[in-house]
Structure formats: structure tokens, C-alpha cells
PDB file of C-alpha atoms in Angstrom:
ATOM      1  CA  MET A1035      55.728  55.320  15.294  1.00  0.00           C
ATOM      2  CA  HIS A1036      53.316  56.396  12.618  1.00  0.00           C
ATOM      3  CA  LYS A1037      54.202  52.975  10.857  1.00  0.00           C
ATOM      4  CA  ASN A1038      53.957  51.005  13.987  1.00  0.00           C
ATOM      5  CA  ARG A1039      50.421  52.492  14.290  1.00  0.00           C
ATOM      6  CA  ILE A1040      49.480  51.242  10.830  1.00  0.00           C
ATOM      7  CA  LEU A1041      50.963  47.628  11.666  1.00  0.00           C
ATOM      8  CA  VAL A1042      48.930  47.658  14.895  1.00  0.00           C
ATOM      9  CA  CYS A1043      45.718  48.486  12.961  1.00  0.00           C
ATOM     10  CA  PHE A1044      46.468  46.051  10.148  1.00  0.00           C
ATOM     11  CA  ILE A1045      47.174  43.106  12.350  1.00  0.00           C
ATOM     12  CA  PHE A1046      44.044  44.334  14.081  1.00  0.00           C
ATOM     13  CA  ALA A1047      41.621  43.809  11.172  1.00  0.00           C
ATOM     14  CA  VAL A1048      42.836  40.562  10.141  1.00  0.00           C
ATOM     15  CA  MET A1049      42.237  39.061  13.464  1.00  0.00           C
ATOM     16  CA  VAL A1050      38.476  40.693  12.885  1.00  0.00           C
ATOM     17  CA  LEU A1051      38.390  38.646   9.818  1.00  0.00           C
ATOM     18  CA  VAL A1052      39.769  35.776  10.968  1.00  0.00           C
ATOM     19  CA  LEU A1053      36.990  35.695  13.912  1.00  0.00           C
ATOM     20  CA  ALA A1054      34.597  36.613  11.628  1.00  0.00           C
ATOM     21  CA  ALA A1055      35.412  33.531   9.414  1.00  0.00           C
ATOM     22  CA  GLY A1056      35.130  31.309  12.916  1.00  0.00           C
ATOM     23  CA  CYS A1057      31.893  32.463  13.666  1.00  0.00           C
ATOM     24  CA  SER A1058      30.382  31.982  10.018  1.00  0.00           C
ATOM     25  CA  LYS A1059      32.014  28.346  10.183  1.00  0.00           C
ATOM     26  CA  GLY A1060      30.262  27.825  13.522  1.00  0.00           C
ATOM     27  CA  SER A1061      27.034  29.115  12.641  1.00  0.00           C
ATOM     28  CA  ALA A1062      26.762  26.818   9.444  1.00  0.00           C
ATOM     29  CA  GLU A1063      28.297  24.094  11.710  1.00  0.00           C
ATOM     30  CA  LYS A1064      25.400  24.794  14.037  1.00  0.00           C
ATOM     31  CA  GLU A1065      22.680  25.020  10.879  1.00  0.00           C
ATOM     32  CA  ALA A1066      23.856  21.735   9.260  1.00  0.00           C
ATOM     33  CA  PRO A1067      21.984  19.448  11.602  1.00  0.00           C
ATOM     34  CA  LYS A1068      18.801  21.449  10.247  1.00  0.00           C
ATOM     35  CA  ALA A1069      19.890  20.265   6.880  1.00  0.00           C
ATOM     36  CA  GLU A1070      20.467  16.673   8.164  1.00  0.00           C
ATOM     37  CA  THR A1071      17.253  16.133   9.534  1.00  0.00           C
ATOM     38  CA  GLN A1072      15.447  16.875   5.883  1.00  0.00           C
ATOM     39  CA  LYS A1073      14.271  13.008   5.208  1.00  0.00           C
ATOM     40  CA  THR A1074      13.008  12.387   1.807  1.00  0.00           C
ATOM     41  CA  LEU A1075      11.513   8.787   1.959  1.00  0.00           C
ATOM     42  CA  SER A1076       9.806   6.572  -0.553  1.00  0.00           C
ATOM     43  CA  ILE A1077       6.707   4.513  -0.475  1.00  0.00           C
ATOM     44  CA  ALA A1078       5.916   1.857  -2.878  1.00  0.00           C
ATOM     45  CA  THR A1079       2.071   1.746  -4.171  1.00  0.00           C
ATOM     46  CA  GLY A1080       0.215   0.207  -7.005  1.00  0.00           C
ATOM     47  CA  GLY A1081      -0.734   0.488 -10.491  1.00  0.00           C
ATOM     48  CA  SER A1082      -2.361   4.017 -11.533  1.00  0.00           C
ATOM     49  CA  GLY A1083      -5.666   2.627 -11.927  1.00  0.00           C
ATOM     50  CA  GLY A1084      -5.648   1.045  -8.269  1.00  0.00           C
ATOM     51  CA  THR A1085      -6.459   2.375  -4.768  1.00  0.00           C
ATOM     52  CA  TYR A1086      -3.030   1.625  -3.640  1.00  0.00           C
ATOM     53  CA  PHE A1087      -1.574   4.510  -5.544  1.00  0.00           C
ATOM     54  CA  VAL A1088      -4.451   6.573  -4.651  1.00  0.00           C
ATOM     55  CA  ILE A1089      -4.001   5.889  -0.763  1.00  0.00           C
ATOM     56  CA  GLY A1090       0.106   6.308  -1.381  1.00  0.00           C
ATOM     57  CA  SER A1091      -0.259   9.375  -2.831  1.00  0.00           C
ATOM     58  CA  GLY A1092      -2.940  10.464  -0.200  1.00  0.00           C
ATOM     59  CA  ILE A1093      -0.385   9.527   2.732  1.00  0.00           C
ATOM     60  CA  ALA A1094       2.266  11.476   0.967  1.00  0.00           C
ATOM     61  CA  LYS A1095       0.462  14.744   0.850  1.00  0.00           C
ATOM     62  CA  LEU A1096      -0.202  14.135   4.577  1.00  0.00           C
ATOM     63  CA  VAL A1097       3.234  13.824   5.516  1.00  0.00           C
ATOM     64  CA  GLU A1098       4.303  17.272   3.228  1.00  0.00           C
ATOM     65  CA  GLN A1099       1.692  18.959   4.918  1.00  0.00           C
ATOM     66  CA  TYR A1100       2.292  18.155   8.808  1.00  0.00           C
ATOM     67  CA  LEU A1101       5.589  16.424   8.996  1.00  0.00           C
ATOM     68  CA  PRO A1102       8.010  19.404   8.174  1.00  0.00           C
ATOM     69  CA  GLY A1103      11.477  18.318   7.036  1.00  0.00           C
ATOM     70  CA  TYR A1104       9.729  15.205   5.424  1.00  0.00           C
ATOM     71  CA  LYS A1105       9.029  14.073   1.813  1.00  0.00           C
ATOM     72  CA  LEU A1106       7.781  11.154   0.764  1.00  0.00           C
ATOM     73  CA  VAL A1107       8.193  10.333  -2.783  1.00  0.00           C
ATOM     74  CA  VAL A1108       5.129   7.863  -4.374  1.00  0.00           C
ATOM     75  CA  GLN A1109       5.964   4.908  -6.787  1.00  0.00           C
ATOM     76  CA  SER A1110       3.429   3.397  -9.435  1.00  0.00           C
ATOM     77  CA  THR A1111       4.170  -0.048  -9.276  1.00  0.00           C
ATOM     78  CA  ALA A1112       3.178  -3.585 -10.149  1.00  0.00           C
ATOM     79  CA  ALA A1113       1.789  -3.792  -6.268  1.00  0.00           C
ATOM     80  CA  SER A1114       2.178  -6.572  -3.490  1.00  0.00           C
ATOM     81  CA  THR A1115       4.818  -8.737  -4.634  1.00  0.00           C
ATOM     82  CA  GLU A1116       7.014  -6.221  -6.202  1.00  0.00           C
ATOM     83  CA  ASN A1117       6.373  -4.007  -3.033  1.00  0.00           C
ATOM     84  CA  THR A1118       7.491  -6.777  -0.845  1.00  0.00           C
ATOM     85  CA  ARG A1119      10.725  -7.176  -2.566  1.00  0.00           C
ATOM     86  CA  LEU A1120      11.255  -3.415  -2.622  1.00  0.00           C
ATOM     87  CA  VAL A1121      11.085  -3.220   1.268  1.00  0.00           C
ATOM     88  CA  GLY A1122      12.895  -6.450   1.706  1.00  0.00           C
ATOM     89  CA  THR A1123      16.125  -5.313  -0.555  1.00  0.00           C
ATOM     90  CA  ARG A1124      15.998  -2.111   1.096  1.00  0.00           C
ATOM     91  CA  LYS A1125      15.023   0.012  -2.486  1.00  0.00           C
ATOM     92  CA  VAL A1126      11.965   1.645  -1.110  1.00  0.00           C
ATOM     93  CA  ASP A1127      11.496   2.524   2.840  1.00  0.00           C
ATOM     94  CA  PHE A1128       7.541   1.818   2.738  1.00  0.00           C
ATOM     95  CA  ALA A1129       5.198  -0.076   0.689  1.00  0.00           C
ATOM     96  CA  ILE A1130       1.383  -1.039   0.801  1.00  0.00           C
ATOM     97  CA  THR A1131       0.564  -4.672   0.361  1.00  0.00           C
ATOM     98  CA  MET A1132      -1.513  -7.554   1.085  1.00  0.00           C
ATOM     99  CA  PRO A1133      -0.858  -9.034   4.349  1.00  0.00           C
ATOM    100  CA  ASP A1134      -0.139 -12.641   2.788  1.00  0.00           C
ATOM    101  CA  SER A1135       2.526 -11.459   0.442  1.00  0.00           C
ATOM    102  CA  ALA A1136       4.481  -9.579   3.684  1.00  0.00           C
ATOM    103  CA  PHE A1137       3.893 -12.971   5.459  1.00  0.00           C
ATOM    104  CA  PHE A1138       5.190 -15.544   2.747  1.00  0.00           C
ATOM    105  CA  GLY A1139       7.856 -12.731   1.956  1.00  0.00           C
ATOM    106  CA  MET A1140       9.269 -13.070   5.812  1.00  0.00           C
ATOM    107  CA  LYS A1141       8.969 -16.925   5.391  1.00  0.00           C
ATOM    108  CA  GLY A1142      10.363 -17.171   1.580  1.00  0.00           C
ATOM    109  CA  GLU A1143       7.261 -19.315   0.651  1.00  0.00           C
ATOM    110  CA  ARG A1144       4.944 -19.165  -2.114  1.00  0.00           C
ATOM    111  CA  GLU A1145       5.949 -16.519  -4.799  1.00  0.00           C
ATOM    112  CA  PHE A1146       8.978 -16.213  -2.629  1.00  0.00           C
ATOM    113  CA  GLN A1147      10.303 -19.563  -2.479  1.00  0.00           C
ATOM    114  CA  GLY A1148      13.811 -20.229  -3.639  1.00  0.00           C
ATOM    115  CA  ASN A1149      16.521 -17.764  -2.673  1.00  0.00           C
ATOM    116  CA  GLU A1150      14.256 -14.661  -1.528  1.00  0.00           C
ATOM    117  CA  LYS A1151      13.650 -14.563   2.413  1.00  0.00           C
ATOM    118  CA  TYR A1152      13.451 -10.804   3.684  1.00  0.00           C
ATOM    119  CA  GLU A1153      12.924 -11.665   7.707  1.00  0.00           C
ATOM    120  CA  LYS A1154      13.561  -7.936   8.355  1.00  0.00           C
ATOM    121  CA  LEU A1155      10.061  -6.983   7.227  1.00  0.00           C
ATOM    122  CA  ARG A1156       7.806  -4.951   9.711  1.00  0.00           C
ATOM    123  CA  ALA A1157       4.396  -3.942  10.032  1.00  0.00           C
ATOM    124  CA  VAL A1158       3.328  -0.143  10.233  1.00  0.00           C
ATOM    125  CA  VAL A1159      -0.504   0.177  10.208  1.00  0.00           C
ATOM    126  CA  SER A1160      -3.392  -2.074   8.411  1.00  0.00           C
ATOM    127  CA  GLY A1161      -5.613   0.147   6.322  1.00  0.00           C
ATOM    128  CA  HIS A1162      -8.408  -0.405   3.741  1.00  0.00           C
ATOM    129  CA  THR A1163     -10.011  -3.620   2.624  1.00  0.00           C
ATOM    130  CA  SER A1164      -9.246  -4.689  -0.797  1.00  0.00           C
ATOM    131  CA  VAL A1165     -12.301  -6.427  -2.053  1.00  0.00           C
ATOM    132  CA  LEU A1166     -12.603  -8.952  -5.072  1.00  0.00           C
ATOM    133  CA  GLN A1167     -14.586  -7.658  -8.024  1.00  0.00           C
ATOM    134  CA  GLY A1168     -15.249 -10.246 -10.622  1.00  0.00           C
ATOM    135  CA  LEU A1169     -16.097  -7.955 -14.433  1.00  0.00           C
ATOM    136  CA  VAL A1170     -18.301  -9.475 -16.793  1.00  0.00           C
ATOM    137  CA  LEU A1171     -19.925  -8.066 -19.492  1.00  0.00           C
ATOM    138  CA  GLU A1172     -23.764  -7.354 -18.711  1.00  0.00           C
ATOM    139  CA  LYS A1173     -24.822  -9.268 -21.938  1.00  0.00           C
ATOM    140  CA  SER A1174     -22.476 -12.214 -21.187  1.00  0.00           C
ATOM    141  CA  PRO A1175     -24.065 -15.381 -20.248  1.00  0.00           C
ATOM    142  CA  ILE A1176     -21.555 -15.644 -17.243  1.00  0.00           C
ATOM    143  CA  LYS A1177     -23.673 -15.206 -14.378  1.00  0.00           C
ATOM    144  CA  SER A1178     -21.359 -17.092 -11.820  1.00  0.00           C
ATOM    145  CA  MET A1179     -18.039 -18.020 -11.217  1.00  0.00           C
ATOM    146  CA  ALA A1180     -18.919 -21.363 -12.041  1.00  0.00           C
ATOM    147  CA  ASP A1181     -19.118 -20.464 -15.723  1.00  0.00           C
ATOM    148  CA  LEU A1182     -15.662 -19.398 -15.837  1.00  0.00           C
ATOM    149  CA  LYS A1183     -14.880 -23.278 -16.945  1.00  0.00           C
ATOM    150  CA  GLY A1184     -12.946 -22.686 -20.190  1.00  0.00           C
ATOM    151  CA  LYS A1185     -13.301 -19.262 -20.500  1.00  0.00           C
ATOM    152  CA  LYS A1186     -10.442 -16.476 -20.984  1.00  0.00           C
ATOM    153  CA  VAL A1187      -9.881 -14.690 -17.327  1.00  0.00           C
ATOM    154  CA  ALA A1188      -7.726 -12.011 -15.993  1.00  0.00           C
ATOM    155  CA  LEU A1189      -6.419 -12.991 -12.547  1.00  0.00           C
ATOM    156  CA  SER A1190      -4.350  -9.559 -11.439  1.00  0.00           C
ATOM    157  CA  ALA A1191      -1.873  -7.741 -12.682  1.00  0.00           C
ATOM    158  CA  PRO A1192       1.699  -9.267 -13.912  1.00  0.00           C
ATOM    159  CA  SER A1193       3.256 -10.650 -10.649  1.00  0.00           C
ATOM    160  CA  SER A1194       0.797  -9.861  -7.961  1.00  0.00           C
ATOM    161  CA  PRO A1195      -0.486 -11.822  -5.435  1.00  0.00           C
ATOM    162  CA  SER A1196      -4.080 -10.823  -5.909  1.00  0.00           C
ATOM    163  CA  MET A1197      -4.136 -13.568  -8.117  1.00  0.00           C
ATOM    164  CA  TYR A1198      -4.089 -16.162  -5.169  1.00  0.00           C
ATOM    165  CA  VAL A1199      -7.368 -14.770  -4.049  1.00  0.00           C
ATOM    166  CA  ALA A1200      -9.348 -14.951  -7.378  1.00  0.00           C
ATOM    167  CA  MET A1201      -7.677 -18.240  -7.704  1.00  0.00           C
ATOM    168  CA  ALA A1202      -9.276 -19.277  -4.480  1.00  0.00           C
ATOM    169  CA  ALA A1203     -12.773 -17.800  -5.357  1.00  0.00           C
ATOM    170  CA  LEU A1204     -12.250 -20.221  -8.497  1.00  0.00           C
ATOM    171  CA  GLU A1205     -11.493 -23.000  -6.354  1.00  0.00           C
ATOM    172  CA  ALA A1206     -14.542 -22.757  -4.127  1.00  0.00           C
ATOM    173  CA  TYR A1207     -16.534 -23.059  -7.248  1.00  0.00           C
ATOM    174  CA  GLY A1208     -14.691 -26.151  -8.612  1.00  0.00           C
ATOM    175  CA  LEU A1209     -12.565 -24.767 -10.912  1.00  0.00           C
ATOM    176  CA  LYS A1210      -8.686 -25.316 -10.513  1.00  0.00           C
ATOM    177  CA  GLU A1211      -5.922 -24.444 -12.605  1.00  0.00           C
ATOM    178  CA  GLY A1212      -5.913 -25.512 -16.603  1.00  0.00           C
ATOM    179  CA  ASP A1213     -10.008 -25.341 -16.003  1.00  0.00           C
ATOM    180  CA  TYR A1214      -9.542 -21.756 -17.229  1.00  0.00           C
ATOM    181  CA  LYS A1215      -7.185 -19.652 -19.349  1.00  0.00           C
ATOM    182  CA  PRO A1216      -5.336 -17.202 -17.038  1.00  0.00           C
ATOM    183  CA  VAL A1217      -4.023 -14.038 -18.306  1.00  0.00           C
ATOM    184  CA  PHE A1218      -2.305 -11.104 -16.449  1.00  0.00           C
ATOM    185  CA  LEU A1219      -3.406  -7.414 -16.888  1.00  0.00           C
ATOM    186  CA  SER A1220      -2.938  -3.877 -14.815  1.00  0.00           C
ATOM    187  CA  TYR A1221      -6.258  -2.919 -13.915  1.00  0.00           C
ATOM    188  CA  ALA A1222      -6.887  -0.245 -16.232  1.00  0.00           C
ATOM    189  CA  GLU A1223      -5.764  -2.972 -18.889  1.00  0.00           C
ATOM    190  CA  MET A1224      -8.079  -5.354 -17.584  1.00  0.00           C
ATOM    191  CA  ALA A1225     -11.281  -2.751 -17.684  1.00  0.00           C
ATOM    192  CA  GLU A1226     -10.497  -2.074 -21.457  1.00  0.00           C
ATOM    193  CA  ALA A1227     -10.102  -5.879 -22.354  1.00  0.00           C
ATOM    194  CA  VAL A1228     -13.697  -6.471 -20.562  1.00  0.00           C
ATOM    195  CA  LYS A1229     -15.238  -3.545 -22.383  1.00  0.00           C
ATOM    196  CA  ASN A1230     -13.630  -4.706 -25.797  1.00  0.00           C
ATOM    197  CA  GLY A1231     -14.584  -8.643 -25.285  1.00  0.00           C
ATOM    198  CA  SER A1232     -10.591  -9.838 -25.322  1.00  0.00           C
ATOM    199  CA  ILE A1233     -11.508 -11.556 -22.183  1.00  0.00           C
ATOM    200  CA  ASP A1234     -14.469 -13.264 -20.207  1.00  0.00           C
ATOM    201  CA  CYS A1235     -14.001 -11.800 -16.909  1.00  0.00           C
ATOM    202  CA  GLY A1236     -11.474  -9.568 -15.142  1.00  0.00           C
ATOM    203  CA  PHE A1237     -10.724  -9.904 -11.403  1.00  0.00           C
ATOM    204  CA  VAL A1238      -9.970  -6.900  -9.802  1.00  0.00           C
ATOM    205  CA  PHE A1239      -8.798  -6.624  -5.784  1.00  0.00           C
ATOM    206  CA  ALA A1240      -8.865  -3.366  -4.716  1.00  0.00           C
ATOM    207  CA  GLY A1241     -10.675  -0.741  -2.201  1.00  0.00           C
ATOM    208  CA  VAL A1242     -14.056   0.018  -3.474  1.00  0.00           C
ATOM    209  CA  PRO A1243     -15.335   2.147  -5.478  1.00  0.00           C
ATOM    210  CA  THR A1244     -12.066   1.147  -7.556  1.00  0.00           C
ATOM    211  CA  SER A1245     -11.409   3.730 -10.192  1.00  0.00           C
ATOM    212  CA  SER A1246     -10.509   1.501 -13.151  1.00  0.00           C
ATOM    213  CA  VAL A1247     -14.240  -0.206 -12.273  1.00  0.00           C
ATOM    214  CA  MET A1248     -15.944   3.139 -11.860  1.00  0.00           C
ATOM    215  CA  ASP A1249     -14.593   4.698 -15.465  1.00  0.00           C
ATOM    216  CA  LEU A1250     -15.746   1.002 -16.703  1.00  0.00           C
ATOM    217  CA  THR A1251     -19.309   1.329 -15.482  1.00  0.00           C
ATOM    218  CA  THR A1252     -19.748   4.960 -16.669  1.00  0.00           C
ATOM    219  CA  THR A1253     -19.355   4.093 -20.332  1.00  0.00           C
ATOM    220  CA  THR A1254     -20.152   0.141 -20.262  1.00  0.00           C
ATOM    221  CA  ASN A1255     -23.036  -1.943 -18.924  1.00  0.00           C
ATOM    222  CA  ILE A1256     -21.236  -4.443 -16.390  1.00  0.00           C
ATOM    223  CA  ARG A1257     -22.095  -7.670 -14.561  1.00  0.00           C
ATOM    224  CA  ILE A1258     -20.260  -7.583 -11.007  1.00  0.00           C
ATOM    225  CA  LEU A1259     -19.929 -11.507  -9.685  1.00  0.00           C
ATOM    226  CA  GLY A1260     -19.961 -11.722  -6.218  1.00  0.00           C
ATOM    227  CA  MET A1261     -20.406 -15.349  -4.091  1.00  0.00           C
ATOM    228  CA  GLU A1262     -22.687 -17.189  -1.894  1.00  0.00           C
ATOM    229  CA  GLU A1263     -21.663 -16.078   1.681  1.00  0.00           C
ATOM    230  CA  ASN A1264     -21.352 -19.981   2.176  1.00  0.00           C
ATOM    231  CA  LYS A1265     -18.446 -20.123  -0.552  1.00  0.00           C
ATOM    232  CA  ALA A1266     -16.538 -17.592   0.904  1.00  0.00           C
ATOM    233  CA  ASP A1267     -16.739 -19.167   4.626  1.00  0.00           C
ATOM    234  CA  GLU A1268     -15.517 -22.296   2.558  1.00  0.00           C
ATOM    235  CA  ILE A1269     -12.521 -20.310   1.208  1.00  0.00           C
ATOM    236  CA  LEU A1270     -11.622 -18.914   4.981  1.00  0.00           C
ATOM    237  CA  LYS A1271     -11.170 -22.425   6.369  1.00  0.00           C
ATOM    238  CA  LYS A1272      -8.394 -22.963   3.847  1.00  0.00           C
ATOM    239  CA  TYR A1273      -6.761 -19.724   3.398  1.00  0.00           C
ATOM    240  CA  PRO A1274      -7.639 -17.926   7.025  1.00  0.00           C
ATOM    241  CA  TYR A1275      -5.502 -14.933   6.119  1.00  0.00           C
ATOM    242  CA  PHE A1276      -8.524 -13.808   3.653  1.00  0.00           C
ATOM    243  CA  SER A1277     -11.602 -12.275   4.832  1.00  0.00           C
ATOM    244  CA  LYS A1278     -15.140 -11.637   3.809  1.00  0.00           C
ATOM    245  CA  GLY A1279     -17.326  -8.610   3.187  1.00  0.00           C
ATOM    246  CA  LYS A1280     -19.985  -7.156   0.975  1.00  0.00           C
ATOM    247  CA  ILE A1281     -19.872  -4.448  -1.964  1.00  0.00           C
ATOM    248  CA  PRO A1282     -22.856  -2.435  -0.800  1.00  0.00           C
ATOM    249  CA  ALA A1283     -25.719  -2.007  -3.129  1.00  0.00           C
ATOM    250  CA  ASN A1284     -25.321   0.751  -5.790  1.00  0.00           C
ATOM    251  CA  THR A1285     -21.677   1.183  -5.492  1.00  0.00           C
ATOM    252  CA  TYR A1286     -21.524   1.276  -8.730  1.00  0.00           C
ATOM    253  CA  LYS A1287     -23.910   2.300 -11.582  1.00  0.00           C
ATOM    254  CA  GLY A1288     -26.288  -0.803 -12.733  1.00  0.00           C
ATOM    255  CA  GLN A1289     -25.009  -2.730  -9.090  1.00  0.00           C
ATOM    256  CA  THR A1290     -28.525  -3.081  -7.397  1.00  0.00           C
ATOM    257  CA  ASN A1291     -27.717  -5.458  -4.912  1.00  0.00           C
ATOM    258  CA  ASP A1292     -25.053  -5.864  -1.737  1.00  0.00           C
ATOM    259  CA  LEU A1293     -22.729  -8.668  -3.030  1.00  0.00           C
ATOM    260  CA  TRP A1294     -20.714 -11.356  -1.044  1.00  0.00           C
ATOM    261  CA  VAL A1295     -16.603 -10.986  -1.743  1.00  0.00           C
ATOM    262  CA  LEU A1296     -13.475 -11.937  -0.501  1.00  0.00           C
ATOM    263  CA  THR A1297     -11.295  -9.354   1.244  1.00  0.00           C
ATOM    264  CA  ALA A1298      -7.790  -8.602   2.596  1.00  0.00           C
ATOM    265  CA  PRO A1299      -6.644  -5.329   4.356  1.00  0.00           C
ATOM    266  CA  ALA A1300      -3.964  -3.758   2.793  1.00  0.00           C
ATOM    267  CA  ILE A1301      -1.135  -3.071   5.211  1.00  0.00           C
ATOM    268  CA  LEU A1302       1.489  -0.151   5.215  1.00  0.00           C
ATOM    269  CA  ILE A1303       5.019  -1.940   5.574  1.00  0.00           C
ATOM    270  CA  THR A1304       8.400  -1.067   6.208  1.00  0.00           C
ATOM    271  CA  HIS A1305      12.051  -2.423   6.954  1.00  0.00           C
ATOM    272  CA  ALA A1306      13.303  -3.069  10.414  1.00  0.00           C
ATOM    273  CA  GLU A1307      16.474  -0.589   9.575  1.00  0.00           C
ATOM    274  CA  VAL A1308      14.036   2.173   9.344  1.00  0.00           C
ATOM    275  CA  SER A1309      14.349   4.601  12.046  1.00  0.00           C
ATOM    276  CA  GLU A1310      12.042   4.192  14.896  1.00  0.00           C
ATOM    277  CA  GLU A1311      11.734   7.985  15.168  1.00  0.00           C
ATOM    278  CA  VAL A1312      10.774   8.168  11.091  1.00  0.00           C
ATOM    279  CA  VAL A1313       7.992   5.400  11.690  1.00  0.00           C
ATOM    280  CA  TYR A1314       6.633   6.579  14.905  1.00  0.00           C
ATOM    281  CA  ASN A1315       5.923   9.992  12.853  1.00  0.00           C
ATOM    282  CA  ILE A1316       4.656   8.277   9.498  1.00  0.00           C
ATOM    283  CA  THR A1317       2.343   6.186  11.678  1.00  0.00           C
ATOM    284  CA  LYS A1318       1.231   9.129  13.733  1.00  0.00           C
ATOM    285  CA  VAL A1319       0.384  11.410  10.642  1.00  0.00           C
ATOM    286  CA  ILE A1320      -1.713   8.373   9.131  1.00  0.00           C
ATOM    287  CA  LEU A1321      -3.509   7.824  12.180  1.00  0.00           C
ATOM    288  CA  GLU A1322      -4.534  11.483  13.227  1.00  0.00           C
ATOM    289  CA  HIS A1323      -5.784  12.334   9.971  1.00  0.00           C
ATOM    290  CA  THR A1324      -8.096   9.346   9.062  1.00  0.00           C
ATOM    291  CA  LYS A1325     -10.562  12.114   8.066  1.00  0.00           C
ATOM    292  CA  GLU A1326      -8.197  13.917   5.175  1.00  0.00           C
ATOM    293  CA  MET A1327      -7.627  10.279   4.264  1.00  0.00           C
ATOM    294  CA  GLY A1328     -10.867   9.862   3.504  1.00  0.00           C
ATOM    295  CA  GLU A1329     -11.692  12.895   1.583  1.00  0.00           C
ATOM    296  CA  ILE A1330      -8.829  11.623  -0.533  1.00  0.00           C
ATOM    297  CA  HIS A1331     -10.441   8.447  -1.287  1.00  0.00           C
ATOM    298  CA  PRO A1332     -13.587   6.900   0.898  1.00  0.00           C
ATOM    299  CA  ALA A1333     -11.240   3.800   1.327  1.00  0.00           C
ATOM    300  CA  GLY A1334      -8.939   5.941   3.336  1.00  0.00           C
ATOM    301  CA  LEU A1335     -11.491   6.257   6.000  1.00  0.00           C
ATOM    302  CA  GLU A1336     -10.346   2.586   6.851  1.00  0.00           C
ATOM    303  CA  TRP A1337      -6.744   3.646   7.708  1.00  0.00           C
ATOM    304  CA  ASN A1338      -7.741   4.467  11.289  1.00  0.00           C
ATOM    305  CA  LEU A1339      -6.853   4.034  14.784  1.00  0.00           C
ATOM    306  CA  GLU A1340      -9.444   1.546  15.818  1.00  0.00           C
ATOM    307  CA  ASP A1341      -8.549  -1.104  12.894  1.00  0.00           C
ATOM    308  CA  ALA A1342      -4.832  -0.149  12.804  1.00  0.00           C
ATOM    309  CA  ASN A1343      -3.635  -3.718  13.907  1.00  0.00           C
ATOM    310  CA  GLN A1344      -6.168  -5.668  12.440  1.00  0.00           C
ATOM    311  CA  GLY A1345      -4.514  -8.569   9.796  1.00  0.00           C
ATOM    312  CA  VAL A1346      -1.116  -7.118   9.822  1.00  0.00           C
ATOM    313  CA  ALA A1347       0.227 -10.741   9.774  1.00  0.00           C
ATOM    314  CA  ILE A1348       3.644  -9.960  10.147  1.00  0.00           C
ATOM    315  CA  GLU A1349       5.731  -8.272  13.395  1.00  0.00           C
ATOM    316  CA  LEU A1350       5.168  -4.748  14.093  1.00  0.00           C
ATOM    317  CA  HIS A1351       8.037  -2.091  13.666  1.00  0.00           C
ATOM    318  CA  PRO A1352       9.213  -0.332  17.007  1.00  0.00           C
ATOM    319  CA  GLY A1353       8.238   2.833  15.953  1.00  0.00           C
ATOM    320  CA  ALA A1354       4.420   1.735  15.148  1.00  0.00           C
ATOM    321  CA  SER A1355       4.302  -0.141  18.261  1.00  0.00           C
ATOM    322  CA  LYS A1356       5.337   2.804  20.395  1.00  0.00           C
ATOM    323  CA  TYR A1357       2.500   4.893  18.744  1.00  0.00           C
ATOM    324  CA  LEU A1358      -0.361   2.459  19.084  1.00  0.00           C
ATOM    325  CA  LYS A1359       0.919   1.502  22.736  1.00  0.00           C
ATOM    326  CA  GLU A1360       0.558   5.342  23.322  1.00  0.00           C
ATOM    327  CA  LYS A1361      -3.187   4.940  22.130  1.00  0.00           C
ATOM    328  CA  GLY A1362      -3.792   2.123  23.975  1.00  0.00           C
ATOM    329  CA  VAL A1363      -4.581  -0.143  20.785  1.00  0.00           C
ATOM    330  CA  ILE A1364      -1.941  -3.014  22.095  1.00  0.00           C
ATOM    331  CA  LYS A1365      -0.450  -3.613  25.061  1.00  0.00           C
TER     332      LYS A1365
END
């Protein structure tokens, strides 16, 4: 009888352990979705001396702060062309790019001519305006873009479509390919090359104030080349995806007058296969924290609800469209 009681107790203990293990497994299974909701995403930006990188880093900071369970990893790149390819091939989830780069990436034209056609690119929001800034030494005899004939000119970073903005500006002054000596440098390299005289002019296309230009003007006397307003108007007739604007006086040291320049908005793009929920949440975080974006960089104030759909050039992602419809930005 005593043995039977021991056997019963043993069986009972085993059953308790089995049930406990089952409960633990059940708890683990219930908690598993929490781990699955942890989303690590990526955003391609630009060179560390440019505004794209600063803005992209700012978006990542806001995502970490306001979207629990999300992480946005920032990648420094050669900017728009590379970024369009990275999103088109699903190597990154988001990227900042110029609208014309996304437009031609979808169509498989211009720099994407050949076997590249990224039809699943989608727009998220429009952001800060990039501005064409021609940099020459103050002591240089170059006073206008017309004076760049035969000169060594840095058009953009390697493979960046911002070279098309610089080329359009030069074209308005009668300078076509072959009339100047093109080179391709990152903005940090460009600033150094202007400073040491190894190039005659460098064109930076970024939000103002641009960190690399700010750094250059603090150590070197620089002249920034603008253009006449009528020249800008001529360019817009031929290239309607560009626009015009001004660099306000005293944006940089030694720049005492407003300057007419070519501009274009930066846009955040993604891929059609990124989920609606993810894109909705990223859009919401950006547009509901514009003030904090402005504290990260002055150009961050332009990532706002009012201008969110301006110049996007390609179809909106459903997640972005859903948020903008909720806010009455689009119908």
C-alpha cells in the first residue's frame, strides 16, 4: 500500500512537470509575435558631407524614439542614382533621392537606360529642397557660369544625377558637354579641391546650409555662383522636374546677396512590397515631428505635412497615401 502511494505521487509529479512545460511552451509561443514585430529597416542617404545623410540620420532617430519595435539603419551612399537602384532591387527599404532619378528609374531611361527598370518604386513623402551652389574662390576671375568655358568643373559626386542639374545650368549659359572639363567628387572632396585650387568650380546640390559648404566658408573666402532669374526660367521650360528658388543673403559667410538658383525637392522612396503598415508608420513619424527634424538640420523643417506631396514624380505607396488622405493632403 505504501509503495502504491509512492507510485501515485511519482506519477502526479511527472504530470505536474509536463503541464508546467506545456504552459511554458504556450507562454513562449504567445510571446513570439512580439519578437516578430521587431522590425529592422534600412534607409540609404548620401555622403556624410551632405544634407541627405543628416536628414536620413534624423529620421532614424525619430523612428527609434517614437516607434517602439522599429529600428532604421542608416547607410551612407553616393546618393540618388545608387539609392534608386538600392530600393529598386530591395537591398534597402527606404532611400532619399531626387524626383527625376526615381522617375527615370521607373521608366528605365536616362542613367537607367538598358536593362534597368524599377517599376515597383513608390514615393513616401517630399522633403527639403536641394539647391545648386556653384563654388569658386573669391579671388577667381570667374564671376558667372558663362566664365566656366574650358575650366575644370566638378559636376557632382560620382554617379549622382545632380550632375544633370549642374549641366542644365551650364547649358543655359551656352556651355554644353565638351565646353568644360568635368570631374566627379564627393561634396567633402569638392570643397577641398576648390580650396586647394585643383578645380575651378564645384557644384554642390544639397539643402542649405550644406555642412561641407559651411566648413569651407569658415576657412576660405568663397564666391557662390547664382544665376539670373530669366536663365532659371529657360531651364524650367525644358526640364520641368526642376524648380527655382533663392539662397537667402547671409546663409554663408561672405554671401551678402540673395542668389537665384535651380532647386528640386528631395523625396523619400520605398518599394511597393514594403508593407502598408510600415510605410504608414514611417510617414506618420516624419510628418508629426517636423519641429524636431528642424532641430536636427534647418532643412528638416521642409519635411512637413503641407509640402508632403509636392514634386514626388512617381506613384505614392498605399501606406503613405493612407496617411495623407487621413490628414486631407490628398483626396
